[in-house]
PDB file of C-alpha atoms in Angstrom:
ATOM      1  CA  MET A   4     -77.574  97.656-116.483  1.00 61.00           C
ATOM      2  CA  SER A   5     -76.497  96.312-119.867  1.00 71.00           C
ATOM      3  CA  THR A   6     -74.916  92.935-120.487  1.00 79.00           C
ATOM      4  CA  THR A   7     -71.885  94.728-121.929  1.00 82.00           C
ATOM      5  CA  ALA A   8     -71.335  96.616-118.671  1.00 79.00           C
ATOM      6  CA  ILE A   9     -71.614  93.417-116.632  1.00 85.00           C
ATOM      7  CA  LEU A  10     -69.139  91.566-118.862  1.00 87.00           C
ATOM      8  CA  ALA A  11     -66.739  94.511-118.790  1.00 88.00           C
ATOM      9  CA  PHE A  12     -66.858  94.607-114.999  1.00 87.00           C
ATOM     10  CA  ALA A  13     -66.321  90.840-114.825  1.00 89.00           C
ATOM     11  CA  LEU A  14     -63.198  91.185-116.983  1.00 90.00           C
ATOM     12  CA  VAL A  15     -61.784  94.034-114.888  1.00 88.00           C
ATOM     13  CA  ALA A  16     -62.599  92.165-111.670  1.00 88.00           C
ATOM     14  CA  LEU A  17     -60.921  89.010-113.008  1.00 90.00           C
ATOM     15  CA  LEU A  18     -57.760  90.906-113.897  1.00 88.00           C
ATOM     16  CA  GLY A  19     -57.709  92.440-110.431  1.00 86.00           C
ATOM     17  CA  VAL A  20     -58.192  89.089-108.719  1.00 89.00           C
ATOM     18  CA  VAL A  21     -55.578  87.119-110.677  1.00 88.00           C
ATOM     19  CA  THR A  22     -52.921  89.806-110.254  1.00 84.00           C
ATOM     20  CA  PRO A  23     -50.646  88.499-107.465  1.00 80.00           C
ATOM     21  CA  GLY A  24     -51.001  90.509-104.294  1.00 83.00           C
ATOM     22  CA  LEU A  25     -51.489  90.302-100.556  1.00 85.00           C
ATOM     23  CA  ASP A  26     -54.511  87.972-100.694  1.00 89.00           C
ATOM     24  CA  THR A  27     -52.645  85.561-102.972  1.00 89.00           C
ATOM     25  CA  MET A  28     -49.654  85.485-100.632  1.00 87.00           C
ATOM     26  CA  VAL A  29     -51.731  84.844 -97.518  1.00 89.00           C
ATOM     27  CA  VAL A  30     -53.713  82.073 -99.212  1.00 91.00           C
ATOM     28  CA  LEU A  31     -50.638  80.309-100.585  1.00 88.00           C
ATOM     29  CA  ARG A  32     -48.764  80.490 -97.293  1.00 85.00           C
ATOM     30  CA  HIS A  33     -51.579  78.905 -95.303  1.00 88.00           C
ATOM     31  CA  ALA A  34     -52.501  76.372 -97.999  1.00 88.00           C
ATOM     32  CA  LEU A  35     -48.915  75.199 -98.487  1.00 84.00           C
ATOM     33  CA  LEU A  36     -48.113  74.959 -94.794  1.00 82.00           C
ATOM     34  CA  GLY A  37     -51.484  74.170 -93.265  1.00 84.00           C
ATOM     35  CA  GLY A  38     -53.279  72.166 -95.929  1.00 85.00           C
ATOM     36  CA  ARG A  39     -56.357  72.545 -98.091  1.00 88.00           C
ATOM     37  CA  LYS A  40     -58.817  72.988 -95.219  1.00 91.00           C
ATOM     38  CA  VAL A  41     -56.857  75.919 -93.824  1.00 91.00           C
ATOM     39  CA  GLY A  42     -56.421  77.423 -97.286  1.00 92.00           C
ATOM     40  CA  ILE A  43     -60.173  77.328 -97.925  1.00 95.00           C
ATOM     41  CA  ALA A  44     -60.780  78.950 -94.529  1.00 95.00           C
ATOM     42  CA  VAL A  45     -58.458  81.806 -95.523  1.00 95.00           C
ATOM     43  CA  VAL A  46     -60.321  82.240 -98.816  1.00 96.00           C
ATOM     44  CA  LEU A  47     -63.629  82.434 -96.957  1.00 96.00           C
ATOM     45  CA  GLY A  48     -62.197  85.013 -94.578  1.00 96.00           C
ATOM     46  CA  ILE A  49     -60.970  87.131 -97.492  1.00 95.00           C
ATOM     47  CA  SER A  50     -64.364  86.827 -99.173  1.00 96.00           C
ATOM     48  CA  LEU A  51     -66.148  88.014 -96.033  1.00 96.00           C
ATOM     49  CA  GLY A  52     -63.756  90.956 -95.880  1.00 94.00           C
ATOM     50  CA  CYS A  53     -64.597  91.834 -99.491  1.00 94.00           C
ATOM     51  CA  LEU A  54     -68.284  91.575 -98.634  1.00 94.00           C
ATOM     52  CA  VAL A  55     -67.849  94.056 -95.779  1.00 93.00           C
ATOM     53  CA  TRP A  56     -65.868  96.477 -97.954  1.00 92.00           C
ATOM     54  CA  GLY A  57     -68.351  96.070-100.801  1.00 89.00           C
ATOM     55  CA  ALA A  58     -71.330  96.736 -98.541  1.00 88.00           C
ATOM     56  CA  ALA A  59     -69.608  99.777 -97.065  1.00 87.00           C
ATOM     57  CA  SER A  60     -68.807 101.089-100.544  1.00 84.00           C
ATOM     58  CA  THR A  61     -72.341 100.517-101.810  1.00 80.00           C
ATOM     59  CA  LEU A  62     -73.772 102.369 -98.822  1.00 80.00           C
ATOM     60  CA  GLY A  63     -71.239 105.172 -99.212  1.00 76.00           C
ATOM     61  CA  LEU A  64     -69.402 104.536 -95.947  1.00 75.00           C
ATOM     62  CA  THR A  65     -66.070 103.894 -97.626  1.00 77.00           C
ATOM     63  CA  ALA A  66     -66.247 107.399 -99.105  1.00 73.00           C
ATOM     64  CA  LEU A  67     -65.583 108.709 -95.605  1.00 72.00           C
ATOM     65  CA  LEU A  68     -62.403 106.647 -95.403  1.00 72.00           C
ATOM     66  CA  VAL A  69     -61.274 107.765 -98.841  1.00 69.00           C
ATOM     67  CA  ALA A  70     -62.024 111.410 -98.019  1.00 73.00           C
ATOM     68  CA  SER A  71     -60.041 111.301 -94.790  1.00 75.00           C
ATOM     69  CA  GLU A  72     -56.341 110.840 -95.428  1.00 75.00           C
ATOM     70  CA  THR A  73     -55.728 110.347 -91.715  1.00 78.00           C
ATOM     71  CA  ALA A  74     -58.295 107.549 -91.446  1.00 76.00           C
ATOM     72  CA  TYR A  75     -56.885 105.898 -94.557  1.00 76.00           C
ATOM     73  CA  ARG A  76     -53.345 105.999 -93.163  1.00 80.00           C
ATOM     74  CA  VAL A  77     -54.465 104.632 -89.798  1.00 80.00           C
ATOM     75  CA  VAL A  78     -56.147 101.613 -91.398  1.00 78.00           C
ATOM     76  CA  GLN A  79     -53.131 101.117 -93.658  1.00 76.00           C
ATOM     77  CA  LEU A  80     -50.713 101.208 -90.731  1.00 82.00           C
ATOM     78  CA  LEU A  81     -52.862  98.779 -88.757  1.00 80.00           C
ATOM     79  CA  GLY A  82     -52.790  96.431 -91.739  1.00 74.00           C
ATOM     80  CA  ALA A  83     -49.020  96.799 -92.007  1.00 79.00           C
ATOM     81  CA  ALA A  84     -48.627  96.081 -88.297  1.00 82.00           C
ATOM     82  CA  TYR A  85     -50.737  92.934 -88.640  1.00 77.00           C
ATOM     83  CA  LEU A  86     -48.667  91.698 -91.595  1.00 77.00           C
ATOM     84  CA  ILE A  87     -45.432  92.371 -89.736  1.00 82.00           C
ATOM     85  CA  TRP A  88     -46.788  90.517 -86.716  1.00 77.00           C
ATOM     86  CA  LEU A  89     -47.784  87.513 -88.877  1.00 75.00           C
ATOM     87  CA  GLY A  90     -44.390  87.431 -90.560  1.00 74.00           C
ATOM     88  CA  ALA A  91     -42.304  88.075 -87.451  1.00 79.00           C
ATOM     89  CA  SER A  92     -44.154  85.557 -85.275  1.00 73.00           C
ATOM     90  CA  GLY A  93     -43.927  82.878 -87.980  1.00 69.00           C
ATOM     91  CA  LEU A  94     -40.240  83.558 -88.527  1.00 72.00           C
ATOM     92  CA  TRP A  95     -39.504  83.533 -84.792  1.00 72.00           C
ATOM     93  CA  ARG A  96     -41.270  80.213 -84.218  1.00 67.00           C
ATOM     94  CA  SER A  97     -39.543  78.660 -87.216  1.00 65.00           C
ATOM     95  CA  LEU A  98     -36.101  79.749 -86.069  1.00 67.00           C
ATOM     96  CA  ARG A  99     -36.767  78.770 -82.468  1.00 66.00           C
ATOM     97  CA  ARG A 100     -37.858  75.263 -83.398  1.00 58.00           C
ATOM     98  CA  GLY A 101     -35.416  74.871 -86.255  1.00 54.00           C
ATOM     99  CA  ARG A 102     -32.937  72.996 -84.083  1.00 51.00           C
ATOM    100  CA  GLY A 103     -35.476  70.587 -82.742  1.00 50.00           C
ATOM    101  CA  GLY A 104     -35.413  68.172 -85.662  1.00 46.00           C
ATOM    102  CA  ALA A 105     -39.002  67.508 -86.683  1.00 45.00           C
ATOM    103  CA  LEU A 106     -40.849  70.709 -87.387  1.00 46.00           C
ATOM    104  CA  ASP A 107     -44.611  70.559 -87.286  1.00 48.00           C
ATOM    105  CA  VAL A 108     -45.336  73.621 -89.381  1.00 47.00           C
ATOM    106  CA  GLU A 109     -48.995  72.677 -89.669  1.00 48.00           C
ATOM    107  CA  VAL A 110     -49.509  73.109 -85.932  1.00 42.00           C
ATOM    108  CA  ARG A 111     -48.468  76.735 -86.158  1.00 51.00           C
ATOM    109  CA  VAL A 112     -50.406  77.905 -89.185  1.00 54.00           C
ATOM    110  CA  ALA A 113     -53.202  75.380 -89.207  1.00 57.00           C
ATOM    111  CA  GLY A 114     -56.634  75.542 -87.731  1.00 78.00           C
ATOM    112  CA  ALA A 115     -59.527  76.649 -89.887  1.00 86.00           C
ATOM    113  CA  GLY A 116     -60.453  79.317 -87.362  1.00 89.00           C
ATOM    114  CA  ARG A 117     -56.996  80.820 -87.353  1.00 88.00           C
ATOM    115  CA  GLY A 118     -56.835  80.745 -91.141  1.00 90.00           C
ATOM    116  CA  PHE A 119     -60.259  82.371 -91.454  1.00 94.00           C
ATOM    117  CA  ARG A 120     -59.213  85.124 -89.057  1.00 91.00           C
ATOM    118  CA  ALA A 121     -55.974  85.745 -90.948  1.00 90.00           C
ATOM    119  CA  GLY A 122     -57.834  86.138 -94.246  1.00 92.00           C
ATOM    120  CA  LEU A 123     -60.544  88.353 -92.776  1.00 94.00           C
ATOM    121  CA  VAL A 124     -58.305  90.677 -90.779  1.00 92.00           C
ATOM    122  CA  THR A 125     -55.755  91.017 -93.577  1.00 90.00           C
ATOM    123  CA  ASN A 126     -58.497  92.028 -95.994  1.00 91.00           C
ATOM    124  CA  LEU A 127     -60.314  94.389 -93.635  1.00 90.00           C
ATOM    125  CA  LEU A 128     -57.082  96.194 -92.778  1.00 88.00           C
ATOM    126  CA  ASN A 129     -56.251  96.764 -96.429  1.00 86.00           C
ATOM    127  CA  PRO A 130     -57.910 100.091 -97.366  1.00 84.00           C
ATOM    128  CA  LYS A 131     -57.016  99.532-101.019  1.00 82.00           C
ATOM    129  CA  VAL A 132     -59.887  97.046-101.207  1.00 87.00           C
ATOM    130  CA  GLY A 133     -62.320  99.811-100.257  1.00 84.00           C
ATOM    131  CA  VAL A 134     -60.717 102.199-102.729  1.00 82.00           C
ATOM    132  CA  PHE A 135     -61.016  99.510-105.407  1.00 84.00           C
ATOM    133  CA  TYR A 136     -64.776  99.317-104.910  1.00 85.00           C
ATOM    134  CA  MET A 137     -65.244 103.064-104.575  1.00 81.00           C
ATOM    135  CA  SER A 138     -63.343 103.820-107.773  1.00 80.00           C
ATOM    136  CA  LEU A 139     -64.603 100.896-109.851  1.00 80.00           C
ATOM    137  CA  LEU A 140     -68.280 100.409-109.070  1.00 79.00           C
ATOM    138  CA  PRO A 141     -69.502 103.862-110.176  1.00 76.00           C
ATOM    139  CA  GLN A 142     -67.965 103.361-113.626  1.00 78.00           C
ATOM    140  CA  PHE A 143     -70.194 100.366-114.331  1.00 78.00           C
ATOM    141  CA  LEU A 144     -73.406 101.351-112.578  1.00 72.00           C
ATOM    142  CA  PRO A 145     -76.186 102.801-114.749  1.00 67.00           C
ATOM    143  CA  VAL A 146     -77.196 106.414-114.305  1.00 64.00           C
ATOM    144  CA  GLY A 147     -79.269 106.557-111.156  1.00 59.00           C
ATOM    145  CA  GLY A 148     -78.090 103.056-110.303  1.00 58.00           C
ATOM    146  CA  HIS A 149     -79.227 101.800-106.932  1.00 65.00           C
ATOM    147  CA  ILE A 150     -77.898  99.554-104.200  1.00 73.00           C
ATOM    148  CA  GLY A 151     -79.168  96.411-105.927  1.00 80.00           C
ATOM    149  CA  TRP A 152     -76.890  96.850-108.931  1.00 81.00           C
ATOM    150  CA  GLY A 153     -73.941  97.664-106.708  1.00 82.00           C
ATOM    151  CA  ALA A 154     -74.612  94.528-104.666  1.00 86.00           C
ATOM    152  CA  LEU A 155     -74.686  92.462-107.863  1.00 88.00           C
ATOM    153  CA  LEU A 156     -71.267  93.722-108.953  1.00 89.00           C
ATOM    154  CA  VAL A 157     -69.794  93.118-105.496  1.00 90.00           C
ATOM    155  CA  ALA A 158     -71.222  89.582-105.519  1.00 93.00           C
ATOM    156  CA  MET A 159     -69.645  88.982-108.933  1.00 93.00           C
ATOM    157  CA  HIS A 160     -66.262  90.152-107.690  1.00 94.00           C
ATOM    158  CA  ILE A 161     -66.467  87.920-104.619  1.00 94.00           C
ATOM    159  CA  ALA A 162     -67.532  84.921-106.730  1.00 95.00           C
ATOM    160  CA  ILE A 163     -64.582  85.436-109.085  1.00 95.00           C
ATOM    161  CA  GLY A 164     -62.262  85.728-106.087  1.00 94.00           C
ATOM    162  CA  LEU A 165     -63.637  82.534-104.555  1.00 95.00           C
ATOM    163  CA  ALA A 166     -63.104  80.634-107.810  1.00 95.00           C
ATOM    164  CA  TRP A 167     -59.559  81.900-108.401  1.00 95.00           C
ATOM    165  CA  LEU A 168     -58.281  81.663-104.835  1.00 95.00           C
ATOM    166  CA  GLY A 169     -59.978  78.286-104.452  1.00 95.00           C
ATOM    167  CA  ALA A 170     -58.089  77.076-107.529  1.00 95.00           C
ATOM    168  CA  LEU A 171     -54.846  78.300-105.939  1.00 92.00           C
ATOM    169  CA  VAL A 172     -55.621  76.251-102.844  1.00 93.00           C
ATOM    170  CA  VAL A 173     -56.081  73.127-104.980  1.00 91.00           C
ATOM    171  CA  LEU A 174     -52.804  73.765-106.816  1.00 89.00           C
ATOM    172  CA  ALA A 175     -51.031  74.417-103.523  1.00 86.00           C
ATOM    173  CA  GLY A 176     -52.387  71.114-102.216  1.00 82.00           C
ATOM    174  CA  ARG A 177     -50.746  69.280-105.107  1.00 80.00           C
ATOM    175  CA  ALA A 178     -47.481  71.154-104.704  1.00 77.00           C
ATOM    176  CA  ARG A 179     -47.575  70.398-100.997  1.00 72.00           C
ATOM    177  CA  ARG A 180     -46.941  66.728-101.695  1.00 68.00           C
ATOM    178  CA  VAL A 181     -43.627  67.666-103.260  1.00 65.00           C
ATOM    179  CA  LEU A 182     -42.832  69.995-100.349  1.00 61.00           C
ATOM    180  CA  SER A 183     -43.558  67.421 -97.663  1.00 57.00           C
ATOM    181  CA  ARG A 184     -39.994  67.165 -96.344  1.00 58.00           C
ATOM    182  CA  VAL A 185     -39.490  68.826 -92.972  1.00 57.00           C
ATOM    183  CA  SER A 186     -36.462  70.823 -94.133  1.00 56.00           C
ATOM    184  CA  VAL A 187     -38.363  72.124 -97.167  1.00 59.00           C
ATOM    185  CA  LYS A 188     -41.326  73.101 -95.005  1.00 63.00           C
ATOM    186  CA  ARG A 189     -39.026  74.910 -92.615  1.00 67.00           C
ATOM    187  CA  TRP A 190     -37.452  77.052 -95.317  1.00 64.00           C
ATOM    188  CA  LEU A 191     -40.792  77.612 -97.029  1.00 66.00           C
ATOM    189  CA  ASP A 192     -42.177  78.805 -93.699  1.00 67.00           C
ATOM    190  CA  ARG A 193     -39.283  81.228 -93.293  1.00 71.00           C
ATOM    191  CA  ALA A 194     -39.469  82.455 -96.882  1.00 74.00           C
ATOM    192  CA  THR A 195     -43.202  83.191 -96.781  1.00 70.00           C
ATOM    193  CA  ALA A 196     -42.855  84.821 -93.364  1.00 71.00           C
ATOM    194  CA  GLY A 197     -40.129  87.024 -94.824  1.00 76.00           C
ATOM    195  CA  VAL A 198     -42.411  88.013 -97.698  1.00 73.00           C
ATOM    196  CA  LEU A 199     -45.130  89.027 -95.238  1.00 73.00           C
ATOM    197  CA  LEU A 200     -42.586  91.141 -93.370  1.00 77.00           C
ATOM    198  CA  GLY A 201     -41.600  92.776 -96.645  1.00 80.00           C
ATOM    199  CA  LEU A 202     -45.198  93.504 -97.579  1.00 72.00           C
ATOM    200  CA  GLY A 203     -45.814  95.006 -94.146  1.00 74.00           C
ATOM    201  CA  ALA A 204     -42.737  97.195 -94.450  1.00 81.00           C
ATOM    202  CA  ALA A 205     -43.846  98.300 -97.926  1.00 77.00           C
ATOM    203  CA  MET A 206     -47.239  99.312 -96.548  1.00 72.00           C
ATOM    204  CA  VAL A 207     -45.549 101.346 -93.819  1.00 76.00           C
ATOM    205  CA  ALA A 208     -43.415 103.114 -96.408  1.00 78.00           C
ATOM    206  CA  ASP A 209     -46.465 103.750 -98.579  1.00 72.00           C
ATOM    207  CA  ALA A 210     -48.339 105.243 -95.618  1.00 62.00           C
ATOM    208  CA  ARG A 211     -45.709 107.952 -95.104  1.00 65.00           C
TER     209      ARG A 211
END
């Protein structure tokens, strides 16, 4: 594989990573409300999800998902259901505790394990990640390219994602100091939960 092909893939991967999407939203929500530790856990979960999708794509397993419209829709609907559950449960808890004065938002979204699970499940139930690898990798692999080259490109994409999403966590940590008031946290919790609901609904509409 030529250096030009590697640099071209890195540029395309960077553009894909920095474009705001579902991963960005999930990371920012948990980092702003749960803190840096939780945000990093989400990033690691997303990265593991990308690793699974990348391995499946390199081995050709994702081709089965892409070839089967029914399987693709099922995974997409499961992802939508998970997003709606995240948004609805967060919104319900926020509204239920909204009259109680102090609102410990961190208790609800925090916990590195919970953050890791949210990042992993959200990524695994997003079939567009698999389609991204299936459509992109072959364009940069050399003729007769083998699993090793595919693994290298997947590793590059994951590394770029770790760097970018990690930077978002750091920025969110700084912004969090400004958003430390309970009332601000409460409305931020509700707003981000509403966005997750909207993304879930959009995925349902897209699956039809």
